[in-house]
PDB file of C-alpha atoms in Angstrom:
ATOM      1  CA  UNK R 514      69.645 119.372 108.568  1.00 59.00           C
ATOM      2  CA  UNK R 515      73.021 119.099 107.206  1.00 72.00           C
ATOM      3  CA  UNK R 516      74.075 119.426 103.385  1.00 95.00           C
ATOM      4  CA  UNK R 517      76.603 116.594 103.111  1.00 98.00           C
ATOM      5  CA  UNK R 518      76.361 112.794 103.359  1.00 98.00           C
ATOM      6  CA  UNK R 519      78.910 110.009 102.742  1.00 98.00           C
ATOM      7  CA  UNK R 520      78.448 106.937 100.735  1.00 98.00           C
ATOM      8  CA  UNK R 521      80.409 103.691  99.573  1.00 98.00           C
ATOM      9  CA  UNK R 522      79.401 101.609  96.801  1.00 98.00           C
ATOM     10  CA  UNK R 523      80.178  98.282  98.156  1.00 98.00           C
ATOM     11  CA  UNK R 524      82.671  95.752  96.745  1.00 97.00           C
ATOM     12  CA  UNK R 525      79.838  93.404  95.064  1.00 97.00           C
ATOM     13  CA  UNK R 526      78.450  96.384  93.377  1.00 98.00           C
ATOM     14  CA  UNK R 527      81.783  97.412  92.137  1.00 98.00           C
ATOM     15  CA  UNK R 528      82.549  93.788  91.012  1.00 97.00           C
ATOM     16  CA  UNK R 529      79.251  93.722  89.161  1.00 97.00           C
ATOM     17  CA  UNK R 530      80.220  96.843  87.096  1.00 98.00           C
ATOM     18  CA  UNK R 531      77.293  98.822  88.786  1.00 98.00           C
ATOM     19  CA  UNK R 532      79.406 101.819  89.621  1.00 98.00           C
ATOM     20  CA  UNK R 533      78.283 104.031  86.670  1.00 98.00           C
ATOM     21  CA  UNK R 534      74.597 103.301  86.963  1.00 98.00           C
ATOM     22  CA  UNK R 535      74.782 104.140  90.794  1.00 98.00           C
ATOM     23  CA  UNK R 536      76.678 107.493  90.324  1.00 98.00           C
ATOM     24  CA  UNK R 537      74.227 108.445  87.447  1.00 98.00           C
ATOM     25  CA  UNK R 538      71.168 107.720  89.863  1.00 98.00           C
ATOM     26  CA  UNK R 539      72.849 109.678  92.586  1.00 98.00           C
ATOM     27  CA  UNK R 540      73.483 112.753  90.222  1.00 98.00           C
ATOM     28  CA  UNK R 541      69.917 112.527  88.876  1.00 98.00           C
ATOM     29  CA  UNK R 542      68.643 112.467  92.417  1.00 97.00           C
ATOM     30  CA  UNK R 543      70.067 115.976  92.709  1.00 98.00           C
ATOM     31  CA  UNK R 544      73.222 115.490  94.561  1.00 98.00           C
ATOM     32  CA  UNK R 545      76.519 117.080  93.723  1.00 98.00           C
ATOM     33  CA  UNK R 546      79.614 114.775  94.102  1.00 98.00           C
ATOM     34  CA  UNK R 547      81.972 116.810  96.258  1.00 97.00           C
ATOM     35  CA  UNK R 548      84.832 113.919  96.542  1.00 98.00           C
ATOM     36  CA  UNK R 549      84.997 110.521  94.854  1.00 98.00           C
ATOM     37  CA  UNK R 550      87.673 107.854  94.793  1.00 98.00           C
ATOM     38  CA  UNK R 551      88.069 104.149  94.290  1.00 98.00           C
ATOM     39  CA  UNK R 552      89.880 102.632  97.034  1.00 97.00           C
ATOM     40  CA  UNK R 553      90.682  98.997  98.515  1.00 97.00           C
ATOM     41  CA  UNK R 554      90.091  99.167 102.293  1.00 96.00           C
ATOM     42  CA  UNK R 555      92.536  96.674 104.267  1.00 96.00           C
ATOM     43  CA  UNK R 556      91.295  94.880 107.339  1.00 95.00           C
ATOM     44  CA  UNK R 557      92.654  97.634 109.517  1.00 96.00           C
ATOM     45  CA  UNK R 558      91.132 100.476 107.710  1.00 96.00           C
ATOM     46  CA  UNK R 559      87.880  98.711 107.405  1.00 96.00           C
ATOM     47  CA  UNK R 560      87.971  97.764 111.122  1.00 95.00           C
ATOM     48  CA  UNK R 561      88.344 101.341 112.097  1.00 95.00           C
ATOM     49  CA  UNK R 562      85.625 102.581 109.873  1.00 94.00           C
ATOM     50  CA  UNK R 563      83.310 100.086 111.558  1.00 92.00           C
ATOM     51  CA  UNK R 564      84.827 100.091 114.881  1.00 92.00           C
ATOM     52  CA  UNK R 565      81.253 101.405 116.073  1.00 88.00           C
ATOM     53  CA  UNK R 566      80.104  97.721 115.615  1.00 91.00           C
ATOM     54  CA  UNK R 567      83.020  96.264 117.065  1.00 93.00           C
ATOM     55  CA  UNK R 568      81.184  94.369 119.915  1.00 95.00           C
ATOM     56  CA  UNK R 569      78.203  93.263 117.580  1.00 93.00           C
ATOM     57  CA  UNK R 570      78.356  89.619 116.247  1.00 93.00           C
ATOM     58  CA  UNK R 571      78.583  90.653 112.677  1.00 91.00           C
ATOM     59  CA  UNK R 572      81.423  92.831 112.860  1.00 94.00           C
ATOM     60  CA  UNK R 573      84.152  90.318 111.725  1.00 94.00           C
ATOM     61  CA  UNK R 574      82.010  89.350 108.818  1.00 94.00           C
ATOM     62  CA  UNK R 575      81.386  92.996 107.913  1.00 93.00           C
ATOM     63  CA  UNK R 576      85.228  93.818 107.962  1.00 96.00           C
ATOM     64  CA  UNK R 577      86.052  90.714 105.900  1.00 96.00           C
ATOM     65  CA  UNK R 578      83.373  91.934 103.327  1.00 95.00           C
ATOM     66  CA  UNK R 579      84.390  95.451 103.044  1.00 96.00           C
ATOM     67  CA  UNK R 580      87.839  94.472 102.644  1.00 96.00           C
ATOM     68  CA  UNK R 581      87.376  91.864 100.065  1.00 96.00           C
ATOM     69  CA  UNK R 582      87.645  94.332  96.963  1.00 97.00           C
ATOM     70  CA  UNK R 583      87.742  97.878  95.840  1.00 98.00           C
ATOM     71  CA  UNK R 584      85.000 100.350  96.855  1.00 98.00           C
ATOM     72  CA  UNK R 585      83.929 103.768  95.541  1.00 98.00           C
ATOM     73  CA  UNK R 586      83.766 106.313  98.396  1.00 98.00           C
ATOM     74  CA  UNK R 587      82.068 109.793  97.905  1.00 98.00           C
ATOM     75  CA  UNK R 588      81.037 112.734  99.767  1.00 98.00           C
ATOM     76  CA  UNK R 589      77.667 114.123  98.348  1.00 98.00           C
ATOM     77  CA  UNK R 590      76.229 117.483  98.793  1.00 98.00           C
ATOM     78  CA  UNK R 591      72.360 118.586  98.594  1.00 97.00           C
ATOM     79  CA  UNK R 592      69.880 120.272 101.169  1.00 96.00           C
ATOM     80  CA  UNK R 593      68.802 117.623 103.709  1.00 97.00           C
ATOM     81  CA  UNK R 594      71.470 115.437 102.127  1.00 98.00           C
ATOM     82  CA  UNK R 595      71.401 112.494 104.868  1.00 98.00           C
ATOM     83  CA  UNK R 596      67.703 111.970 104.776  1.00 97.00           C
ATOM     84  CA  UNK R 597      67.238 112.509 101.064  1.00 98.00           C
ATOM     85  CA  UNK R 598      70.115 110.095 100.273  1.00 98.00           C
ATOM     86  CA  UNK R 599      68.549 107.531 102.667  1.00 98.00           C
ATOM     87  CA  UNK R 600      65.349 107.675 100.651  1.00 98.00           C
ATOM     88  CA  UNK R 601      67.336 107.308  97.391  1.00 98.00           C
ATOM     89  CA  UNK R 602      69.044 103.978  98.392  1.00 98.00           C
ATOM     90  CA  UNK R 603      66.140 102.534 100.181  1.00 97.00           C
ATOM     91  CA  UNK R 604      65.845 100.126 103.100  1.00 96.00           C
ATOM     92  CA  UNK R 605      68.917  98.226 104.264  1.00 93.00           C
ATOM     93  CA  UNK R 606      67.127  94.898 103.292  1.00 95.00           C
ATOM     94  CA  UNK R 607      66.712  95.164  99.520  1.00 95.00           C
ATOM     95  CA  UNK R 608      63.494  92.812  99.878  1.00 95.00           C
ATOM     96  CA  UNK R 609      62.013  95.850 101.996  1.00 96.00           C
ATOM     97  CA  UNK R 610      63.307  98.714  99.899  1.00 96.00           C
ATOM     98  CA  UNK R 611      61.050 100.612  97.612  1.00 97.00           C
ATOM     99  CA  UNK R 612      60.876 100.248  93.839  1.00 97.00           C
ATOM    100  CA  UNK R 613      63.197 102.481  92.169  1.00 96.00           C
ATOM    101  CA  UNK R 614      65.801 102.824  95.012  1.00 98.00           C
ATOM    102  CA  UNK R 615      69.210 101.910  94.570  1.00 98.00           C
ATOM    103  CA  UNK R 616      69.062  98.812  96.875  1.00 98.00           C
ATOM    104  CA  UNK R 617      65.877  97.421  95.229  1.00 97.00           C
ATOM    105  CA  UNK R 618      67.666  97.343  91.891  1.00 97.00           C
ATOM    106  CA  UNK R 619      71.503  96.753  92.649  1.00 97.00           C
ATOM    107  CA  UNK R 620      71.558  95.083  96.088  1.00 96.00           C
ATOM    108  CA  UNK R 621      72.280  91.195  96.242  1.00 92.00           C
ATOM    109  CA  UNK R 622      70.873  90.472  99.795  1.00 92.00           C
ATOM    110  CA  UNK R 623      70.697  91.984 103.287  1.00 89.00           C
ATOM    111  CA  UNK R 624      74.550  91.347 103.793  1.00 87.00           C
ATOM    112  CA  UNK R 625      75.593  92.578 100.423  1.00 93.00           C
ATOM    113  CA  UNK R 626      73.373  95.591  99.954  1.00 95.00           C
ATOM    114  CA  UNK R 627      75.254  97.752  97.422  1.00 97.00           C
ATOM    115  CA  UNK R 628      75.798 100.931  99.076  1.00 98.00           C
ATOM    116  CA  UNK R 629      76.218 102.716 102.303  1.00 97.00           C
ATOM    117  CA  UNK R 630      74.702 106.060 103.368  1.00 97.00           C
ATOM    118  CA  UNK R 631      75.381 107.995 106.581  1.00 97.00           C
ATOM    119  CA  UNK R 632      72.631 107.555 109.020  1.00 95.00           C
ATOM    120  CA  UNK R 633      72.983 110.929 110.724  1.00 96.00           C
ATOM    121  CA  UNK R 634      74.540 114.367 110.149  1.00 96.00           C
ATOM    122  CA  UNK R 635      77.284 113.938 112.631  1.00 96.00           C
ATOM    123  CA  UNK R 636      78.072 110.466 110.975  1.00 96.00           C
ATOM    124  CA  UNK R 637      78.276 112.006 107.712  1.00 97.00           C
ATOM    125  CA  UNK R 638      80.881 114.354 108.697  1.00 97.00           C
ATOM    126  CA  UNK R 639      82.749 111.720 110.615  1.00 96.00           C
ATOM    127  CA  UNK R 640      82.715 109.343 107.864  1.00 97.00           C
ATOM    128  CA  UNK R 641      83.608 112.064 105.215  1.00 98.00           C
ATOM    129  CA  UNK R 642      86.704 112.936 107.414  1.00 97.00           C
ATOM    130  CA  UNK R 643      87.745 109.427 107.529  1.00 97.00           C
ATOM    131  CA  UNK R 644      88.007 109.020 103.786  1.00 97.00           C
ATOM    132  CA  UNK R 645      88.662 112.243 102.445  1.00 98.00           C
ATOM    133  CA  UNK R 646      91.163 115.244 103.360  1.00 97.00           C
ATOM    134  CA  UNK R 647      90.042 118.756 102.766  1.00 95.00           C
ATOM    135  CA  UNK R 648      92.488 118.834  99.760  1.00 97.00           C
ATOM    136  CA  UNK R 649      90.187 116.078  98.138  1.00 96.00           C
ATOM    137  CA  UNK R 650      86.992 118.064  98.259  1.00 96.00           C
ATOM    138  CA  UNK R 651      85.832 120.279  95.462  1.00 94.00           C
TER     139      UNK R 651
END
């Protein structure tokens, strides 16, 4: 069990001005924000981030979606960070997400599900390193 996870508030949630509400829920969930920034991923950066999905049919659509507008990226700290954060954000499909989860409240649909959360301790490190240098972490 690691003590960090990585998250991105996705373009449609940023556009809908849910950033503050989502960040509040994260902090109320006991997470400490280690790093935080607003960025606009271009096609190349979005493609690199999602390269693990390159051979999947949804890859092109995912890259288009994630590069359509700014995102908020963050590294979060808490004991058992990955599992606890996955619980906080809820199921990928907001129709299946538990009441009170971020996706249940803020997601539009399966494709536009408001927020990303690392799915493993290893990916949390990889994703954090992709978005943040050591000098950007506090």
